[in-house]
Amino acid sequence: MTLEPTPSQTIGPYFGHALPHPAGGRIAPTGHPDTVTVHGRVLDGCGAPVDDALLEFWQPAPDGSRTGAPGSLRRDPVDGTAVGRDGVAFTGFGRVATGADGGYVVRTLRPGGVPYLSVCVFARGLLGNLFTRAYLSQAADPLLSSLDARRRATLIAVPERTGVHRFDVRLRGDGEHEETVFLAFR
Amino acid sequence: MPEPYRGALSRQPQRPLVVVDDPEAVELTGPVFGAADVTAIDSDLTRQHPGQPLGQRITVSGRVVDRTGRPVHGQLVEIWQANAAGRYAHRRDQHHAPLDPNFTGAGRCLTDDQGHYRFTTIRPGAYPWGEHSNSWRPAHIHFSLFGTAFTQRLVTQMYFPGDPLLPLDPIWCGVPDADRQRLVAAYDPELSVPGRALGYRWDIVLDGGPR
Ligand SMILES: [Fe+3]
């Protein structure tokens, strides 16, 4: 049996009271000494910040396990308010809405076994989600090595200082800047 | 038939997607959610405030499966919607319609062993938007879903049967003919709660799972 998939529709501008959650970008356990910060902006084809995008991150734990863990968006059992993570478990999942400057920040731990964070981009004006990857190192990787230097550079989360990387997402090239490589999976 | 919605051009990539054909790709696995992420009343959007929201109370239920028909169980389903007057509880929504102090319009639940989800809410109102003069979105509920793989991530919208605004809606009409009806729920008396709520059934098929 092969069923036809349900079509995707734009996330629209009004997801902000439903999807983002407290500490959504704080994937690393609280105070973990090996925390890495990945931050950047989402930009459109005019170079303008996209202030209503939602970014999701998924990655293996530092030990390489890909099972994840529940608890990314814990609720208070009494009043149901979102309280976010417990600061101990590593769930591997992050979710952040961009701010007025198109910016986002995630704090996480380096994934085990692969050099990248998987990124899923949603925004008003996109009919569906886009997948990309933020590479924290340029270690040998089949996807990186399949791309020319200019395209490859869009997937590199550039080290700014120790433990801090910058990763911008350009939804569309503007002639001067290359657009981010977006992925499809077989 | 309106001009189909193609989204904001400046936000759409021009280059083709790069195909990753790697059985070890991290994206073939995905995040998990559990009891800690959802409390029981999160699926009842009519019970999130001291009073009852205005509008027609409804239940919306269905099954989440993958393309082989296997149920997606224990996964997160999130919804958000306008209130009965067609207004979102969101600062950017400046539609001149009343907010409802008893309705936020956001809910979540986990699918059960058979992939079923179920929400109690109110029927959202239509609302105007700026696509063209006098354009109105048909009543709809936004859905966000997770499968067992990150590649199955889906955000979409559910519509109501018989809505006269549907054939005029660029967003609904932006979906190919053959697929469009699959975004429309069915009225299902079995899901109606006597004396309390009308029932709608909407099943969801996630794409892009592991093979
Ligand atoms: Fe909407």
Coordinates of C-alpha atoms and ligand atoms in Angstrom, one line a residue:
Chain A
M1 CA 0.0 0.0 0.0
T2 CA 1.3 3.5 -0.8
L3 CA -0.8 6.4 0.3
E4 CA -0.6 9.9 -1.0
P5 CA 0.9 12.2 1.5
T6 CA -1.1 15.1 3.0
P7 CA 0.0 18.3 1.2
S8 CA 2.0 20.8 3.1
Q9 CA 0.6 24.4 3.6
T10 CA 2.4 27.6 4.7
I11 CA 2.9 28.1 8.4
G12 CA 1.5 31.6 8.0
P13 CA 2.4 34.5 10.3
Y14 CA 0.4 33.5 13.4
F15 CA 2.1 30.4 14.9
G16 CA 3.8 32.4 17.7
H17 CA 1.3 31.6 20.4
A18 CA 1.4 27.9 19.6
L19 CA 4.7 26.5 18.6
P20 CA 7.7 28.3 20.2
H21 CA 8.3 27.2 23.7
P22 CA 10.4 28.5 26.6
A23 CA 14.1 27.5 26.3
G24 CA 13.4 26.1 22.9
G25 CA 16.9 26.9 21.8
R26 CA 18.6 25.7 25.0
I27 CA 19.3 22.2 23.9
A28 CA 22.4 21.8 26.0
P29 CA 21.8 20.9 29.7
T30 CA 22.1 23.9 31.9
G31 CA 25.6 24.9 32.7
H32 CA 27.2 22.2 30.6
P33 CA 30.9 23.1 30.1
D34 CA 31.0 21.9 26.5
T35 CA 28.1 24.0 25.3
V36 CA 28.4 25.4 21.8
T37 CA 26.4 28.4 20.7
V38 CA 25.1 28.6 17.1
H39 CA 23.5 31.9 16.1
G40 CA 22.7 33.8 13.0
R41 CA 19.9 35.4 11.0
V42 CA 17.4 34.2 8.5
L43 CA 17.5 36.5 5.4
D44 CA 15.4 36.8 2.3
G45 CA 16.4 37.3 -1.4
C46 CA 16.7 41.1 -0.8
G47 CA 19.0 40.5 2.3
A48 CA 16.1 41.6 4.5
P49 CA 15.7 39.8 7.9
V50 CA 12.9 37.3 8.1
D51 CA 11.3 38.1 11.4
D52 CA 8.6 35.4 11.4
A53 CA 10.5 32.2 10.7
L54 CA 10.6 29.2 12.9
L55 CA 13.7 27.1 13.0
E56 CA 13.9 23.6 14.3
F57 CA 17.1 21.6 15.1
W58 CA 17.6 17.9 15.5
Q59 CA 20.8 16.1 16.2
P60 CA 22.4 13.1 17.8
A61 CA 23.5 13.3 21.5
P62 CA 27.3 13.7 22.1
D63 CA 27.5 9.9 22.5
G64 CA 26.1 9.5 19.0
S65 CA 22.7 8.1 20.0
R66 CA 19.9 9.2 17.8
T67 CA 17.0 8.2 20.0
G68 CA 16.4 11.7 21.4
A69 CA 14.5 12.0 24.6
P70 CA 11.1 13.6 25.6
G71 CA 10.9 16.8 27.6
S72 CA 11.7 19.5 25.1
L73 CA 8.4 21.3 25.8
R74 CA 7.4 20.3 29.3
R75 CA 4.2 21.7 30.7
D76 CA 3.3 22.6 34.2
P77 CA 1.0 19.8 35.4
V78 CA -1.1 22.1 37.5
D79 CA -1.9 25.0 35.1
G80 CA -0.6 23.6 31.8
T81 CA 1.7 26.6 31.2
A82 CA 4.8 25.8 29.1
V83 CA 7.9 25.5 31.4
G84 CA 10.3 24.1 28.8
R85 CA 13.2 21.7 29.5
D86 CA 14.3 20.4 32.9
G87 CA 17.9 21.4 32.1
V88 CA 19.2 17.9 32.6
A89 CA 18.0 15.6 29.8
F90 CA 19.4 16.1 26.3
T91 CA 16.5 15.8 24.0
G92 CA 18.3 16.6 20.7
F93 CA 15.5 18.8 19.6
G94 CA 15.4 22.6 19.5
R95 CA 12.9 25.1 18.2
V96 CA 13.3 28.9 18.0
A97 CA 11.3 31.7 16.3
T98 CA 13.4 34.5 14.8
G99 CA 13.3 37.9 16.3
A100 CA 12.7 41.3 14.8
D101 CA 16.2 41.3 13.3
G102 CA 15.7 37.8 11.9
G103 CA 18.1 36.4 14.5
Y104 CA 18.1 33.2 16.5
V105 CA 20.3 31.5 19.0
V106 CA 20.7 27.9 20.0
R107 CA 22.9 26.5 22.7
T108 CA 23.7 22.9 22.3
L109 CA 26.3 20.1 22.6
R110 CA 28.4 18.8 19.6
P111 CA 26.6 15.9 18.0
G112 CA 28.3 12.6 18.2
G113 CA 29.3 10.8 15.0
V114 CA 28.3 13.5 12.6
P115 CA 29.6 17.1 12.2
Y116 CA 26.2 18.8 11.6
L117 CA 22.9 19.9 13.2
S118 CA 19.9 19.2 11.0
V119 CA 17.8 22.3 10.5
C120 CA 14.2 22.7 9.4
V121 CA 13.0 26.2 8.3
F122 CA 9.4 27.3 8.3
A123 CA 8.2 30.8 7.4
R124 CA 5.2 32.7 6.1
G125 CA 5.6 32.9 2.3
L126 CA 7.1 29.4 2.1
L127 CA 4.6 26.7 0.9
G128 CA 6.5 24.0 2.8
N129 CA 9.4 23.5 5.1
L130 CA 13.0 23.6 4.0
F131 CA 15.8 21.4 5.3
T132 CA 19.4 22.3 5.6
R133 CA 22.4 21.5 7.8
A134 CA 24.7 23.6 10.0
Y135 CA 28.1 22.0 9.9
L136 CA 30.2 22.7 13.0
S137 CA 33.3 21.3 11.4
Q138 CA 34.5 20.7 7.8
A139 CA 35.5 17.1 8.5
A140 CA 35.2 14.7 5.6
D141 CA 31.5 14.5 4.7
P142 CA 29.7 13.2 1.6
L143 CA 27.3 16.1 1.3
L144 CA 30.0 18.8 1.7
S145 CA 32.4 17.1 -0.7
S146 CA 29.7 16.9 -3.3
L147 CA 29.3 20.7 -3.4
D148 CA 31.5 23.4 -5.0
A149 CA 33.2 25.7 -2.6
R150 CA 30.7 28.6 -2.9
R151 CA 27.7 26.3 -2.2
R152 CA 29.5 24.4 0.5
A153 CA 30.3 27.6 2.4
T154 CA 26.6 28.2 3.0
L155 CA 26.4 25.0 5.1
I156 CA 29.3 25.9 7.4
A157 CA 28.6 27.4 10.8
V158 CA 31.6 29.7 10.9
P159 CA 33.5 29.7 14.2
E160 CA 33.5 33.3 15.6
R161 CA 35.3 32.6 18.8
T162 CA 35.7 29.5 21.1
G163 CA 32.4 27.8 21.3
V164 CA 30.5 30.3 19.2
H165 CA 29.5 29.7 15.6
R166 CA 27.6 31.8 13.1
F167 CA 25.1 30.3 10.7
D168 CA 22.9 32.5 8.5
V169 CA 20.1 31.0 6.4
R170 CA 19.6 32.8 3.1
L171 CA 16.3 31.7 1.7
R172 CA 17.2 33.1 -1.8
G173 CA 20.4 34.4 -3.4
D174 CA 20.6 38.1 -3.9
G175 CA 23.1 38.1 -6.7
E176 CA 26.0 38.9 -4.4
H177 CA 25.4 36.3 -1.7
E178 CA 24.8 32.6 -2.4
E179 CA 21.6 31.1 -1.2
T180 CA 21.7 28.4 1.4
V181 CA 21.8 24.8 0.2
F182 CA 18.5 23.2 0.9
L183 CA 18.1 19.5 1.0
A184 CA 15.8 16.7 -0.1
F185 CA 16.1 13.2 1.3
R186 CA 15.7 9.8 -0.5
Chain B
M1 CA -10.8 29.9 -9.5
P2 CA -8.3 32.4 -8.0
E3 CA -4.7 32.8 -8.9
P4 CA -3.1 30.1 -6.8
Y5 CA -0.9 31.3 -3.9
R6 CA 2.8 30.9 -4.7
G7 CA 4.1 32.4 -1.5
A8 CA 6.5 35.3 -1.1
L9 CA 9.0 35.1 -4.0
S10 CA 11.8 36.8 -2.1
R11 CA 11.6 33.9 0.4
Q12 CA 11.8 31.0 -2.0
P13 CA 15.0 29.4 -3.1
Q14 CA 15.8 29.5 -6.7
R15 CA 18.2 26.6 -6.9
P16 CA 17.1 23.0 -6.9
L17 CA 17.2 21.0 -3.7
V18 CA 20.3 19.0 -3.2
V19 CA 19.4 15.3 -2.8
V20 CA 20.9 13.5 0.1
D21 CA 20.9 9.8 -0.6
D22 CA 22.5 8.6 2.7
P23 CA 21.0 5.8 4.8
E24 CA 23.0 7.2 7.7
A25 CA 21.6 10.7 7.5
V26 CA 20.5 12.0 10.9
E27 CA 17.3 13.3 9.3
L28 CA 16.0 9.7 8.9
T29 CA 15.6 9.7 12.7
G30 CA 13.7 12.4 14.6
P31 CA 12.8 13.9 18.0
V32 CA 10.5 12.2 20.4
F33 CA 8.0 13.6 22.8
G34 CA 6.3 12.1 25.8
A35 CA 4.0 12.6 28.8
A36 CA 6.1 15.4 30.1
D37 CA 5.5 17.5 27.0
V38 CA 1.7 17.4 27.0
T39 CA -0.8 17.6 29.8
A40 CA -4.2 16.0 29.4
I41 CA -6.2 19.2 29.0
D42 CA -3.9 20.5 26.2
S43 CA -6.1 18.8 23.7
D44 CA -9.2 20.7 24.9
L45 CA -9.0 24.3 23.7
T46 CA -12.3 25.1 25.3
R47 CA -10.9 24.4 28.8
Q48 CA -7.9 26.6 28.9
H49 CA -9.6 29.6 30.6
P50 CA -12.0 30.2 33.4
G51 CA -15.0 30.6 31.1
Q52 CA -16.3 29.0 27.9
P53 CA -15.2 30.3 24.6
L54 CA -17.8 31.7 22.2
G55 CA -18.6 29.7 19.1
Q56 CA -19.7 26.2 17.9
R57 CA -17.9 23.6 19.9
I58 CA -16.4 20.8 17.8
T59 CA -14.2 17.7 18.1
V60 CA -11.5 17.1 15.5
S61 CA -10.1 13.7 15.3
G62 CA -8.3 11.4 12.9
R63 CA -5.4 9.1 12.4
V64 CA -1.8 9.9 11.5
V65 CA -0.1 7.2 9.3
D66 CA 2.9 7.0 7.1
R67 CA 2.7 6.2 3.4
T68 CA 2.6 2.5 4.0
G69 CA -0.4 3.0 6.3
R70 CA 1.5 2.3 9.5
P71 CA 0.2 4.4 12.4
V72 CA 2.5 7.1 13.7
H73 CA 2.1 6.5 17.5
G74 CA 3.2 8.6 20.4
Q75 CA 4.1 11.6 18.3
L76 CA 3.3 15.2 18.8
V77 CA 0.4 16.9 17.0
E78 CA 0.0 20.7 17.6
I79 CA -2.7 23.0 16.4
W80 CA -3.5 26.7 16.3
Q81 CA -6.4 28.6 15.0
A82 CA -8.4 31.8 15.0
N83 CA -11.4 32.3 17.4
A84 CA -15.0 32.1 16.4
A85 CA -14.8 35.7 15.1
G86 CA -11.8 35.0 12.9
R87 CA -9.2 36.6 15.1
Y88 CA -5.9 35.1 16.3
A89 CA -4.6 35.7 19.8
H90 CA -1.5 37.1 18.2
R91 CA -0.2 40.7 18.3
R92 CA 0.3 40.8 14.6
D93 CA -3.3 39.9 13.8
Q94 CA -5.0 43.3 13.6
H95 CA -8.2 42.0 12.1
H96 CA -11.0 44.2 13.5
A97 CA -12.8 41.4 15.3
P98 CA -13.0 40.7 19.0
L99 CA -10.5 38.7 20.9
D100 CA -12.1 36.1 23.1
P101 CA -10.7 36.2 26.7
N102 CA -11.7 32.5 27.0
F103 CA -9.9 31.3 23.9
T104 CA -6.2 31.2 23.0
G105 CA -6.5 28.8 20.1
A106 CA -3.4 26.6 20.6
G107 CA -3.4 22.9 21.6
R108 CA -1.4 19.8 21.4
C109 CA -1.6 16.0 22.0
L110 CA 0.3 12.8 21.4
T111 CA -1.1 10.2 19.0
D112 CA -2.2 7.0 20.6
D113 CA -1.0 3.4 19.7
Q114 CA -3.2 3.4 16.6
G115 CA -2.0 6.9 15.5
H116 CA -5.2 8.6 16.6
Y117 CA -5.3 12.2 17.7
R118 CA -8.3 14.1 19.1
F119 CA -9.0 17.8 19.9
T120 CA -11.9 19.6 21.4
T121 CA -12.1 23.2 20.2
I122 CA -14.5 25.7 18.6
R123 CA -15.0 26.2 14.9
P124 CA -12.7 29.0 13.8
G125 CA -14.2 32.0 11.9
A126 CA -13.1 33.1 8.4
Y127 CA -10.8 36.1 8.4
P128 CA -9.7 38.7 5.8
W129 CA -6.2 38.8 4.5
G130 CA -4.3 41.0 2.1
E131 CA -3.8 38.7 -0.9
H132 CA -6.3 40.7 -3.0
S133 CA -9.1 43.0 -2.3
N134 CA -11.9 41.4 -0.3
S135 CA -10.0 38.1 0.1
W136 CA -11.1 35.9 3.0
R137 CA -9.5 32.8 4.3
P138 CA -11.9 29.9 4.7
A139 CA -12.2 28.5 8.2
H140 CA -9.1 26.4 8.9
I141 CA -7.0 24.9 11.7
H142 CA -3.3 24.9 11.4
F143 CA -1.6 21.5 12.1
S144 CA 2.0 20.7 12.9
L145 CA 3.1 17.0 12.9
F146 CA 6.1 14.9 13.6
G147 CA 6.8 11.4 12.3
T148 CA 9.5 9.0 13.2
A149 CA 11.9 10.8 10.9
F150 CA 12.7 14.5 10.8
T151 CA 12.1 14.3 7.1
Q152 CA 8.4 13.6 7.9
R153 CA 7.9 17.0 9.5
L154 CA 4.7 18.5 8.3
V155 CA 2.9 21.8 8.8
T156 CA -0.4 22.1 7.0
Q157 CA -4.0 23.4 7.3
M158 CA -7.3 21.6 7.8
Y159 CA -10.5 22.9 6.2
F160 CA -14.2 22.3 6.8
P161 CA -16.5 20.6 4.3
G162 CA -18.9 22.7 2.2
D163 CA -17.2 26.0 2.9
P164 CA -18.2 28.4 0.1
L165 CA -14.9 30.3 0.6
L166 CA -12.8 27.2 -0.4
P167 CA -12.9 27.6 -4.2
L168 CA -12.1 31.3 -3.8
D169 CA -9.0 30.7 -1.5
P170 CA -5.6 31.1 -3.2
I171 CA -3.9 29.1 -0.5
W172 CA -6.2 26.0 -0.7
C173 CA -6.2 26.4 -4.5
G174 CA -2.4 26.5 -4.5
V175 CA -2.5 22.8 -3.8
P176 CA -2.8 20.6 -7.0
D177 CA -6.4 19.6 -7.8
A178 CA -6.0 16.0 -7.0
D179 CA -4.6 16.7 -3.5
R180 CA -6.8 19.5 -2.4
Q181 CA -9.8 17.6 -1.1
R182 CA -7.4 15.7 1.2
L183 CA -7.1 18.9 3.2
V184 CA -10.8 19.0 3.9
A185 CA -12.2 17.2 7.0
A186 CA -15.4 15.2 6.9
Y187 CA -18.4 15.7 9.1
D188 CA -18.6 12.5 11.2
P189 CA -21.7 12.0 13.4
E190 CA -19.8 9.3 15.3
L191 CA -17.4 11.9 16.5
S192 CA -20.1 14.3 17.6
V193 CA -20.7 14.5 21.3
P194 CA -24.5 14.5 22.0
G195 CA -25.7 17.9 23.2
R196 CA -22.1 19.3 23.2
A197 CA -20.0 19.2 20.0
L198 CA -20.0 18.5 16.3
G199 CA -17.5 16.0 15.1
Y200 CA -15.0 16.2 12.2
R201 CA -12.7 13.5 11.0
W202 CA -9.4 14.3 9.3
D203 CA -6.7 11.7 8.6
I204 CA -3.2 12.6 7.9
V205 CA -0.5 10.8 5.8
L206 CA 3.1 11.7 6.5
D207 CA 5.7 11.6 3.7
G208 CA 9.4 11.2 3.7
G209 CA 9.8 8.5 6.3
P210 CA 12.6 5.9 6.4
R211 CA 12.3 3.2 3.9
Ligands
FE1 FE -4.6 30.9 9.5

